[in-house]
Amino acid sequence: MAGRFSRTEIEELKAIVERGNLTEAAAELQKKLESLGKTPLDVAITGESGAGKSSFVNAILGLNEDEGAAKTGVTQTTMEPKAYPHPRLPNVKIWDLPGIGTPNFQADKYLKQVKFNNYDFFIIVTATRFTSHHTSLAREIHKMGKRFYYVRSKVDNDLRAEQRRRNFNEARTLQEIREDCVENLRKAGEASPRVFLLSNWELANYDFPLLQETLEKELDDQKRHVLILALPNISAKILQKKKAELQEHIWEVALLSCAIGALPVPGLSLVCDVAILVFHMKGYCVAFGLDDESLTGLAAQVDKPVAELKSAIKKSPLASAITKEFVLTVLSRSLCGALMLVELILNFVPGLGSLAGGVISFVTTRYMLQSFLDEAAEDAQKVLTRALEPRAKESI
Ligand SMILES: Nc1nc2c(ncn2[C@@H]2O[C@H](COP(=O)(O)OP(=O)(O)OP(=O)(O)O)[C@@H](O)[C@H]2O)c(=O)[nH]1
Ligand SMILES: [Mg+2]
């Protein structure tokens, strides 16, 4: 709820105004928020040739086979890892590593060659069975103090083949594949194997959500934040996660705005720092795929006209339309609601009165970002629903 203040928020607000040195507080908050947005995340995808590494890179980044995507179906001969930056978050890179299939494969040499230290974690992919190449690689990765995850790709193929059988049961087939993988891994020397089954064509299904949750649990706070924002917008659950993650940082942005707003800087907007709002609102749109590039990519993926997806957007503008002028217009509309909250908080914490400028900034920023986040999340869900709807001719 936009109008409610938590105890922590009020305590932080009091602390920041009581500390007195607002320039320092603003600089500190600015640094914290900037480093959060710029934290690098480097994910290495490895496995034998044809396992579906390049397809996984494209699926995770939401790239289509045309511009910027990793080439699939072609045999790689190079030993150079290739970086695929996230199309909108340049600090996130997925690395397509060379195949590991050569008969004289040596895990330690391979890891040196691909500069293992550059990656936050490794995903080891197979489309068939796991062998000693995979496990020796995993052991070396572990020795280097890094994490790895085993992925079994192309399960859509396996399910399709099994569907022809009379007693087909999807859950049972998946369980059989999982048990088979675990057994291969045990035989190849892995003591406690954990395998994620997925299809690069249907990332929202099978074990990808579980892999994603596991990664979130095992990454530190900053990297988790970056990972969540970089995830492809393929399910309602991912959209909710993004919303919660962005929401968690609203009050920090508002505190920054408070510290700036309380400073007697001539010429600075009295109500709040508009540039901060522009920056974060644009960020929300990009995270939710409410920008031209993401919508065009999604339209190509689901084979629908981009205008059809755009028509599902009801409330928020696209990232490119968020300008200072746009924010000022919304501000003048929201000011009444925000000022009522200012009054509420000033009555609630009387000592804050002396810093009315900062408090107004805090409340207005928080109010604006919260309302915008709610609307952008709602629109993103509408776009997703529209993208996943069966096409008109199919529903006849
Ligand atoms: N059905 C199905 N096919 C897939 C999947 N992932 C990849 N493929 C297909 O498998 C083939 C190999 O995929 P790539 O992504 O090129 O494999 P790679 O591991 O990058 O191969 P190299 O670059 O040779 O090392 C391509 O024809 C893909 O279209 C999947 O999840 N399901
Ligand atoms: Mg490849």
XYZ file of N, CA, C and O in Angstrom, residues 152-253:
408
model
N 19.921 -30.926 -17.760
C 19.617 -31.873 -18.843
C 18.623 -31.160 -19.768
O 17.486 -30.872 -19.367
N 19.078 -30.858 -21.001
C 18.243 -30.064 -21.912
C 17.397 -30.956 -22.818
O 17.497 -32.183 -22.765
N 16.601 -30.328 -23.662
C 15.799 -30.983 -24.707
C 14.804 -32.021 -24.176
O 14.506 -32.990 -24.870
N 14.299 -31.850 -22.959
C 13.334 -32.854 -22.455
C 12.037 -32.835 -23.274
O 11.307 -33.831 -23.272
N 11.785 -31.740 -23.985
C 10.594 -31.736 -24.863
C 10.699 -32.846 -25.902
O 9.711 -33.515 -26.219
N 11.931 -33.083 -26.407
C 12.144 -34.172 -27.378
C 11.808 -35.524 -26.762
O 11.123 -36.340 -27.369
N 12.304 -35.748 -25.548
C 12.066 -37.036 -24.872
C 10.577 -37.249 -24.647
O 10.055 -38.339 -24.846
N 9.906 -36.176 -24.220
C 8.471 -36.312 -23.926
C 7.703 -36.605 -25.213
O 6.789 -37.435 -25.215
N 8.110 -35.938 -26.290
C 7.405 -36.168 -27.558
C 7.548 -37.615 -27.994
O 6.603 -38.247 -28.448
N 8.755 -38.149 -27.833
C 8.986 -39.542 -28.242
C 8.152 -40.496 -27.398
O 7.578 -41.464 -27.908
N 8.069 -40.209 -26.111
C 7.335 -41.093 -25.194
C 5.821 -41.009 -25.357
O 5.090 -41.939 -25.033
N 5.372 -39.854 -25.856
C 3.919 -39.620 -25.979
C 3.238 -40.679 -26.841
O 2.050 -40.921 -26.711
N 4.023 -41.289 -27.714
C 3.436 -42.292 -28.603
C 3.022 -43.536 -27.830
O 2.199 -44.315 -28.270
N 3.604 -43.732 -26.665
C 3.263 -44.939 -25.889
C 1.863 -44.823 -25.296
O 1.395 -43.736 -25.008
N 1.275 -45.966 -25.069
C -0.118 -45.974 -24.609
C -0.274 -45.401 -23.196
O -1.163 -44.622 -22.927
N 0.614 -45.803 -22.286
C 0.445 -45.362 -20.891
C 1.282 -44.134 -20.561
O 1.819 -44.023 -19.463
N 1.362 -43.223 -21.515
C 2.230 -42.062 -21.315
C 1.819 -41.235 -20.089
O 0.653 -40.931 -19.880
N 2.813 -40.908 -19.294
C 2.566 -40.076 -18.118
C 3.756 -39.120 -18.009
O 4.892 -39.552 -17.800
N 3.471 -37.834 -18.194
C 4.578 -36.860 -18.287
C 5.451 -36.846 -17.027
O 6.679 -36.921 -17.115
N 4.781 -36.806 -15.869
C 5.548 -36.713 -14.621
C 6.442 -37.939 -14.461
O 7.599 -37.821 -14.029
N 5.899 -39.095 -14.846
C 6.697 -40.313 -14.668
C 7.894 -40.307 -15.630
O 9.007 -40.649 -15.232
N 7.657 -39.886 -16.872
C 8.763 -39.840 -17.840
C 9.855 -38.897 -17.342
O 11.040 -39.218 -17.391
N 9.446 -37.739 -16.838
C 10.437 -36.777 -16.340
C 11.229 -37.377 -15.180
O 12.448 -37.230 -15.094
N 10.505 -38.088 -14.314
C 11.166 -38.707 -13.163
C 12.176 -39.762 -13.628
O 13.273 -39.879 -13.076
N 11.800 -40.489 -14.678
C 12.720 -41.517 -15.202
C 13.982 -40.870 -15.764
O 15.085 -41.342 -15.530
N 13.787 -39.765 -16.483
C 14.972 -39.074 -17.044
C 15.863 -38.583 -15.896
O 17.080 -38.737 -15.913
N 15.208 -38.031 -14.876
C 15.959 -37.487 -13.740
C 16.758 -38.601 -13.059
O 17.947 -38.454 -12.779
N 16.083 -39.736 -12.832
C 16.770 -40.844 -12.150
C 17.924 -41.376 -12.991
O 18.986 -41.716 -12.466
N 17.695 -41.406 -14.313
C 18.746 -41.889 -15.198
C 19.968 -40.961 -15.120
O 21.107 -41.423 -15.023
N 19.705 -39.641 -15.124
C 20.811 -38.674 -15.025
C 21.567 -38.847 -13.716
O 22.800 -38.844 -13.689
N 20.804 -38.992 -12.640
C 21.418 -39.117 -11.320
C 22.302 -40.367 -11.290
O 23.428 -40.355 -10.772
N 21.799 -41.433 -11.911
C 22.572 -42.671 -11.913
C 23.866 -42.517 -12.730
O 24.943 -42.918 -12.280
N 23.743 -41.899 -13.917
C 24.975 -41.656 -14.730
C 25.989 -40.867 -13.923
O 27.172 -41.146 -13.945
N 25.489 -39.855 -13.227
C 26.396 -38.986 -12.485
C 27.052 -39.738 -11.334
O 28.248 -39.585 -11.080
N 26.265 -40.590 -10.665
C 26.825 -41.379 -9.555
C 27.927 -42.281 -10.083
O 29.005 -42.365 -9.507
N 27.622 -42.944 -11.212
C 28.603 -43.867 -11.811
C 29.872 -43.107 -12.194
O 30.960 -43.649 -12.145
N 29.675 -41.858 -12.609
C 30.840 -41.066 -13.035
C 31.508 -40.385 -11.839
O 32.387 -39.545 -12.025
N 31.078 -40.730 -10.633
C 31.814 -40.263 -9.454
C 31.216 -39.096 -8.696
O 31.848 -38.556 -7.793
N 29.993 -38.679 -9.023
C 29.374 -37.558 -8.296
C 28.603 -38.116 -7.095
O 27.696 -38.926 -7.267
N 28.958 -37.682 -5.887
C 28.356 -38.279 -4.693
C 26.886 -37.897 -4.518
O 26.043 -38.756 -4.260
N 26.551 -36.610 -4.630
C 25.154 -36.227 -4.414
C 24.651 -35.369 -5.570
O 24.613 -34.147 -5.475
N 24.307 -36.027 -6.668
C 23.945 -35.258 -7.866
C 22.592 -34.564 -7.757
O 21.672 -35.083 -7.125
N 22.508 -33.400 -8.384
C 21.259 -32.642 -8.466
C 21.170 -32.185 -9.921
O 22.112 -31.568 -10.433
N 20.057 -32.547 -10.574
C 19.956 -32.266 -12.013
C 18.683 -31.476 -12.303
O 17.629 -31.766 -11.727
N 18.779 -30.497 -13.188
C 17.606 -29.704 -13.572
C 17.244 -30.041 -15.015
O 18.075 -29.909 -15.914
N 15.994 -30.471 -15.215
C 15.516 -30.844 -16.548
C 14.851 -29.633 -17.198
O 14.014 -28.981 -16.557
N 15.206 -29.353 -18.444
C 14.521 -28.222 -19.081
C 14.463 -28.344 -20.597
O 15.119 -29.204 -21.196
N 13.646 -27.496 -21.177
C 13.602 -27.364 -22.626
C 13.892 -25.912 -22.950
O 13.308 -25.013 -22.344
N 14.782 -25.702 -23.885
C 15.100 -24.316 -24.266
C 13.952 -23.645 -25.005
O 13.940 -22.430 -25.169
N 12.998 -24.453 -25.451
C 11.844 -23.881 -26.162
C 10.711 -23.538 -25.191
O 9.776 -22.875 -25.541
N 10.779 -24.090 -23.984
C 9.716 -23.834 -22.993
C 10.362 -23.586 -21.630
O 10.217 -24.395 -20.721
N 11.063 -22.475 -21.534
C 11.832 -22.212 -20.317
C 10.949 -22.072 -19.067
O 11.405 -22.319 -17.957
N 9.692 -21.685 -19.265
C 8.840 -21.493 -18.082
C 8.440 -22.833 -17.468
O 7.930 -22.875 -16.347
N 8.671 -23.946 -18.198
C 8.211 -25.255 -17.701
C 9.340 -26.101 -17.099
O 10.472 -25.668 -17.055
N 8.971 -27.289 -16.681
C 9.915 -28.285 -16.131
C 10.709 -27.708 -14.959
O 10.123 -27.043 -14.118
N 12.055 -27.918 -14.952
C 12.813 -27.530 -13.749
C 13.466 -26.154 -13.837
O 14.215 -25.791 -12.936
N 13.208 -25.392 -14.896
C 13.876 -24.080 -14.957
C 13.495 -23.198 -13.756
O 14.377 -22.587 -13.142
N 12.197 -23.147 -13.374
C 11.866 -22.334 -12.195
C 12.620 -22.791 -10.933
O 13.042 -21.961 -10.133
N 12.834 -24.102 -10.822
C 13.556 -24.624 -9.662
C 15.040 -24.219 -9.726
O 15.639 -23.831 -8.713
N 15.605 -24.287 -10.917
C 17.002 -23.872 -11.099
C 17.152 -22.400 -10.701
O 18.062 -22.028 -9.965
N 16.204 -21.619 -11.175
C 16.225 -20.187 -10.905
C 16.141 -19.924 -9.390
O 16.901 -19.126 -8.848
N 15.255 -20.647 -8.705
C 15.140 -20.463 -7.253
C 16.404 -20.899 -6.534
O 16.828 -20.274 -5.566
N 16.993 -21.985 -7.023
C 18.221 -22.478 -6.402
C 19.325 -21.439 -6.557
O 20.048 -21.146 -5.603
N 19.440 -20.874 -7.734
C 20.466 -19.845 -7.967
C 20.242 -18.661 -7.037
O 21.181 -18.136 -6.442
N 18.979 -18.259 -6.917
C 18.666 -17.114 -6.055
C 19.121 -17.370 -4.624
O 19.650 -16.485 -3.969
N 18.897 -18.613 -4.168
C 19.271 -18.940 -2.787
C 20.777 -18.933 -2.608
O 21.283 -18.602 -1.555
N 21.493 -19.321 -3.662
C 22.924 -19.523 -3.499
C 23.775 -18.317 -3.895
O 24.985 -18.342 -3.738
N 23.137 -17.263 -4.382
C 23.894 -16.054 -4.733
C 23.824 -15.043 -3.590
O 22.886 -15.077 -2.795
N 24.796 -14.133 -3.536
C 24.699 -13.103 -2.491
C 23.643 -12.059 -2.902
O 23.155 -12.077 -4.031
N 23.313 -11.152 -1.984
C 22.192 -10.225 -2.193
C 22.297 -9.408 -3.480
O 21.327 -9.258 -4.203
N 23.485 -8.867 -3.729
C 23.647 -7.992 -4.900
C 23.478 -8.779 -6.193
O 22.795 -8.345 -7.112
N 24.118 -9.970 -6.248
C 24.053 -10.778 -7.482
C 22.619 -11.291 -7.674
O 22.158 -11.427 -8.797
N 21.949 -11.610 -6.559
C 20.565 -12.085 -6.665
C 19.675 -10.994 -7.270
O 18.846 -11.244 -8.126
N 19.883 -9.775 -6.804
C 19.115 -8.642 -7.318
C 19.300 -8.548 -8.837
O 18.336 -8.436 -9.599
N 20.552 -8.634 -9.273
C 20.857 -8.518 -10.694
C 20.250 -9.698 -11.471
O 19.654 -9.514 -12.538
N 20.392 -10.894 -10.922
C 19.843 -12.082 -11.606
C 18.338 -11.947 -11.801
O 17.814 -12.158 -12.894
N 17.638 -11.564 -10.743
C 16.177 -11.473 -10.830
C 15.770 -10.461 -11.898
O 14.905 -10.733 -12.723
N 16.438 -9.317 -11.909
C 16.058 -8.304 -12.899
C 16.387 -8.737 -14.328
O 15.765 -8.292 -15.284
N 17.364 -9.643 -14.454
C 17.771 -10.071 -15.803
C 16.920 -11.223 -16.338
O 16.978 -11.531 -17.521
N 16.136 -11.856 -15.483
C 15.383 -13.037 -15.934
C 14.420 -12.687 -17.066
O 13.864 -11.592 -17.100
N 14.223 -13.631 -17.971
C 13.264 -13.355 -19.051
C 11.844 -13.303 -18.474
O 11.516 -14.047 -17.557
N 11.016 -12.409 -19.010
C 9.654 -12.218 -18.470
C 8.704 -13.285 -19.016
O 7.814 -12.991 -19.796
N 8.919 -14.529 -18.583
C 8.169 -15.618 -19.198
C 7.088 -16.195 -18.299
O 6.359 -17.077 -18.721
N 6.994 -15.731 -17.066
C 5.933 -16.269 -16.213
C 5.473 -15.210 -15.219
O 6.214 -14.272 -14.899
N 4.244 -15.412 -14.718
C 3.694 -14.471 -13.738
C 4.583 -14.453 -12.501
O 4.786 -13.410 -11.876
N 5.153 -15.602 -12.189
C 5.975 -15.706 -10.985
C 7.229 -14.822 -11.108
O 7.623 -14.148 -10.152
N 7.839 -14.850 -12.283
C 9.041 -14.013 -12.483
C 8.662 -12.536 -12.381
O 9.367 -11.749 -11.752
N 7.525 -12.174 -12.949
C 7.099 -10.765 -12.871
C 6.892 -10.356 -11.417
O 7.292 -9.273 -10.998
N 6.277 -11.247 -10.640
C 6.046 -10.924 -9.209
C 7.364 -10.777 -8.463
O 7.525 -9.916 -7.610
N 8.309 -11.645 -8.798
C 9.633 -11.583 -8.154
C 10.309 -10.256 -8.457
O 10.906 -9.638 -7.581
N 10.225 -9.840 -9.705
C 10.852 -8.570 -10.093
C 10.210 -7.426 -9.323
O 10.881 -6.536 -8.832
N 8.889 -7.488 -9.231
C 8.184 -6.415 -8.531
C 8.655 -6.347 -7.074
O 8.974 -5.268 -6.560
N 8.706 -7.508 -6.426
C 9.101 -7.533 -5.017
C 10.526 -7.011 -4.853
O 10.824 -6.273 -3.911
N 11.406 -7.383 -5.775
C 12.805 -6.972 -5.688
C 12.928 -5.450 -5.842
O 13.643 -4.792 -5.100
N 12.186 -4.897 -6.801
C 12.252 -3.448 -7.029
C 11.631 -2.705 -5.851
O 12.118 -1.670 -5.404
N 10.542 -3.277 -5.349
C 9.833 -2.677 -4.230
C 10.742 -2.530 -3.005
O 10.697 -1.533 -2.299
N 11.569 -3.553 -2.808
C 12.429 -3.559 -1.637
C 13.384 -2.364 -1.611
O 13.863 -1.971 -0.558
N 13.673 -1.805 -2.782
C 14.649 -0.717 -2.823
C 14.017 0.668 -2.952
O 14.727 1.659 -2.978
N 12.681 0.703 -3.008
C 12.029 2.004 -3.172
C 12.390 2.948 -2.030
O 12.711 4.105 -2.243
N 12.362 2.439 -0.813
C 12.581 3.353 0.309
C 14.000 3.898 0.323
O 14.248 5.006 0.771
N 14.952 3.110 -0.229
C 16.325 3.631 -0.302
C 16.394 4.792 -1.296
O 17.061 5.796 -1.050
N 15.693 4.623 -2.396
C 15.659 5.695 -3.389
C 14.990 6.921 -2.771
O 15.438 8.059 -2.940
